[in-house]
Coordinates of C-alpha atoms in Angstrom, one line a residue:
M1318 CA -15.7 18.8 10.3
T1319 CA -14.0 19.1 6.8
T1320 CA -12.1 16.0 5.8
R1321 CA -8.7 16.0 4.1
R1322 CA -10.4 14.8 0.9
Q1323 CA -13.0 17.5 0.9
M1324 CA -10.3 20.2 1.4
L1325 CA -8.3 18.8 -1.5
K1326 CA -11.2 18.7 -3.8
S1327 CA -12.5 22.1 -3.0
A1328 CA -9.0 23.6 -3.4
L1329 CA -8.5 21.9 -6.8
L1330 CA -12.0 22.7 -8.1
G1331 CA -11.5 26.3 -7.0
G1332 CA -8.3 26.5 -9.1
G1333 CA -6.0 26.8 -6.2
A1334 CA -3.2 24.2 -6.3
T1335 CA -1.6 25.5 -3.2
V1336 CA -3.5 23.9 -0.4
V1337 CA -2.6 23.4 3.3
A1338 CA 0.5 21.3 3.9
A1339 CA 0.1 17.5 4.1
T1340 CA 1.1 17.5 7.8
A1341 CA -1.7 19.9 8.7
M1342 CA -4.2 17.6 7.1
G1343 CA -2.7 14.5 8.6
S1344 CA -0.1 12.8 6.4
L1345 CA -0.7 9.2 5.7
G1346 CA 2.0 6.7 6.7
P1347 CA 3.0 3.7 4.6
E1348 CA 0.7 1.2 6.4
A1349 CA -2.2 3.2 4.9
A1350 CA -1.3 2.2 1.4
F1351 CA -2.5 -1.4 2.1
A1352 CA -5.5 -0.4 4.2
A1353 CA -9.0 -0.5 2.8
A1354 CA -10.5 2.7 1.5
P1355 CA -13.2 4.3 3.7
D1356 CA -15.8 4.0 0.9
Q1357 CA -14.8 0.7 -0.7
P1358 CA -16.6 0.0 -4.1
E1359 CA -18.4 -3.3 -4.8
P1360 CA -16.2 -6.3 -5.2
G1361 CA -14.9 -6.5 -8.8
V1362 CA -15.5 -2.8 -9.5
P1363 CA -12.4 -0.6 -9.9
D1364 CA -12.0 2.0 -7.2
P1365 CA -12.1 5.3 -9.0
E1366 CA -10.1 7.1 -6.3
F1367 CA -7.1 4.7 -6.4
A1368 CA -4.4 4.1 -9.0
E1369 CA -1.4 1.8 -9.2
G1370 CA 1.4 1.1 -11.7
R1371 CA 4.8 2.4 -12.8
I1372 CA 5.7 6.0 -13.7
R1373 CA 6.3 6.4 -17.4
A1374 CA 6.7 10.2 -17.5
I1375 CA 6.7 13.2 -15.2
K1376 CA 5.2 16.5 -16.6
D1377 CA 5.3 19.5 -14.3
S1378 CA 3.3 18.3 -11.3
T1379 CA 1.6 15.3 -13.1
L1380 CA 2.7 11.7 -13.0
V1381 CA 1.8 9.7 -16.1
V1382 CA 1.4 6.1 -14.8
L1383 CA 0.9 2.8 -16.7
G1384 CA -1.2 0.5 -14.5
S1385 CA -0.8 -3.3 -14.3
N1386 CA -4.0 -3.5 -16.3
M1387 CA -2.3 -1.5 -19.1
V1388 CA -4.5 1.6 -18.4
F1389 CA -2.8 5.0 -18.2
H1390 CA -3.5 7.2 -15.3
Q1391 CA -2.6 10.9 -14.8
I1392 CA -2.0 11.7 -11.2
R1393 CA -1.7 15.3 -10.1
V1394 CA 0.5 16.1 -7.1
V1395 CA -0.2 19.3 -5.2
D1396 CA 1.2 21.0 -2.1
G1397 CA -1.2 19.0 0.1
T1398 CA -0.2 15.6 -1.3
S1399 CA 1.8 13.4 1.0
L1400 CA 4.5 11.3 -0.7
W1401 CA 6.3 8.3 0.8
K1402 CA 9.5 6.6 -0.5
L1403 CA 10.9 4.8 2.5
G1404 CA 9.9 7.9 4.4
P1405 CA 8.2 11.2 3.7
V1406 CA 9.8 12.8 0.6
G1407 CA 9.3 15.7 -1.8
F1408 CA 7.9 15.4 -5.3
D1409 CA 11.5 15.6 -6.7
Q1410 CA 12.1 12.1 -5.5
A1411 CA 9.7 10.6 -7.9
R1412 CA 11.4 8.9 -10.9
P1413 CA 10.3 7.3 -14.2
G1414 CA 10.3 3.6 -13.5
D1415 CA 9.1 3.9 -9.9
G1416 CA 6.2 1.8 -9.0
L1417 CA 3.4 3.5 -7.1
Y1418 CA 0.1 3.4 -5.3
A1419 CA -2.0 6.6 -5.2
R1420 CA -5.2 7.5 -3.5
G1421 CA -7.1 10.8 -4.0
V1422 CA -10.0 12.4 -5.7
R1423 CA -11.1 11.8 -9.3
M1424 CA -11.6 15.1 -11.0
P1425 CA -14.1 15.7 -13.8
D1426 CA -11.4 15.5 -16.5
G1427 CA -10.4 12.0 -15.3
M1428 CA -7.2 13.1 -13.6
L1429 CA -6.6 11.8 -10.0
A1430 CA -5.8 14.6 -7.6
A1431 CA -3.6 12.7 -5.2
E1432 CA -4.0 12.8 -1.4
S1433 CA -1.2 10.3 -0.9
V1434 CA 1.4 8.6 -3.2
W1435 CA 3.5 5.7 -2.1
L1436 CA 6.5 5.2 -4.3
N1437 CA 8.0 1.6 -4.7
I1438 CA 6.2 0.4 -1.6
V1439 CA 6.2 -3.3 -0.9
N1440 CA 4.7 -5.4 1.8
I1441 CA 6.1 -8.9 1.7
K1442 CA 6.1 -12.0 4.0
G1443 CA 8.7 -14.8 4.2
H1444 CA 11.3 -16.6 6.1
V1445 CA 14.7 -15.3 7.0
R1446 CA 17.3 -17.3 5.1
N1447 CA 20.4 -15.4 6.3
I1448 CA 21.0 -12.2 8.2
T1449 CA 23.9 -9.8 8.7
N1450 CA 24.1 -6.3 10.2
E1451 CA 23.4 -4.8 6.8
K1452 CA 21.1 -7.3 5.0
I1453 CA 18.3 -9.9 5.4
H1454 CA 18.0 -12.6 2.8
L1455 CA 14.3 -13.4 2.7
D1456 CA 12.7 -16.5 1.2
H1457 CA 9.5 -15.1 -0.3
N1458 CA 7.5 -17.9 -1.9
G1459 CA 10.7 -19.7 -2.9
K1460 CA 12.4 -16.6 -4.3
D1461 CA 15.3 -14.8 -2.7
V1462 CA 14.7 -11.1 -1.8
L1463 CA 17.6 -9.1 -0.6
C1464 CA 16.5 -6.7 2.1
H1465 CA 18.8 -3.8 3.0
V1466 CA 19.0 -2.3 6.5
V1467 CA 19.0 1.5 6.1
P1468 CA 20.8 3.2 9.1
G1469 CA 18.6 5.6 10.9
R1470 CA 15.5 4.4 9.0
S1471 CA 15.0 0.6 9.4
V1472 CA 13.2 -0.6 12.5
A1473 CA 11.9 -3.9 13.8
V1474 CA 8.6 -4.5 15.7
H1475 CA 8.7 -7.6 17.8
S1476 CA 5.2 -8.8 18.9
D1477 CA 3.6 -5.8 20.5
A1478 CA 6.8 -4.0 21.5
P1479 CA 7.5 -0.5 20.3
P1480 CA 9.6 -0.1 17.1
S1481 CA 13.3 -0.5 17.7
A1482 CA 16.4 0.1 15.5
D1483 CA 17.8 -3.1 17.0
L1484 CA 17.3 -5.9 14.5
S1485 CA 19.5 -8.4 16.4
L1486 CA 16.6 -10.3 17.8
L1487 CA 15.7 -11.6 14.3
R1488 CA 16.8 -15.2 13.6
V1489 CA 17.3 -17.5 10.6
G1490 CA 14.2 -19.5 9.9
Q1491 CA 11.9 -16.9 11.5
H1492 CA 8.8 -15.8 9.7
V1493 CA 8.7 -12.0 9.2
Q1494 CA 6.8 -9.4 7.3
I1495 CA 8.7 -6.5 5.7
L1496 CA 7.4 -3.1 4.7
G1497 CA 9.8 -1.2 2.6
A1498 CA 10.8 0.4 -0.7
W1499 CA 11.6 -1.8 -3.8
R1500 CA 14.6 -1.0 -5.9
P1501 CA 13.0 -1.0 -9.3
D1502 CA 13.9 -3.9 -11.6
T1503 CA 15.8 -5.8 -9.0
N1504 CA 15.0 -8.3 -6.2
E1505 CA 16.1 -5.8 -3.6
V1506 CA 14.2 -3.9 -1.0
D1507 CA 15.2 -1.1 1.4
I1508 CA 13.7 -1.9 4.8
A1509 CA 11.3 0.5 6.5
T1510 CA 9.9 -1.9 9.1
V1511 CA 10.3 -5.6 9.9
F1512 CA 7.4 -7.1 11.7
S1513 CA 8.2 -10.2 13.8
P1514 CA 5.5 -12.2 15.7
H1515 CA 7.9 -13.0 18.5

């Protein structure tokens, strides 16, 4: 069986940037951004098929990204790349200043051909300091993070229950984990999912 990665690599090496749609190859959800890669390199060795940082420029279908280690990456986005920014989005939603994680295939010229790009994704834990219908004030390691409820998008997962748009079971003082999209250069996050242990 041909994997998503093999299909992407053969399409790019063959010169065809138009590959099957991401949904046909199995689009990756936001939780996958924080999952271990199938072929994890040795500890301390950089993963050649992963990049992170902030977008400095966008040239055609290439993202020029400055990593937190001050190394520049060129990330190529093709028709088969899945992009996430609080939900599946098109390439036109990428902006200079956005933070990203990208996973894909390293090409001979050093460019990363992206399978998946997660824009501004954050995964934070903390205690609820205050809550309203529109916002959760989260104490994350002593810092206040303002988390916005996005109608039609934000859900809560309580214990093992299915996701629900009803966030009313959350309580002040409760420990939660929030997966969402950071608003660059602020302490604010748009909520995708709030995970609550009970």
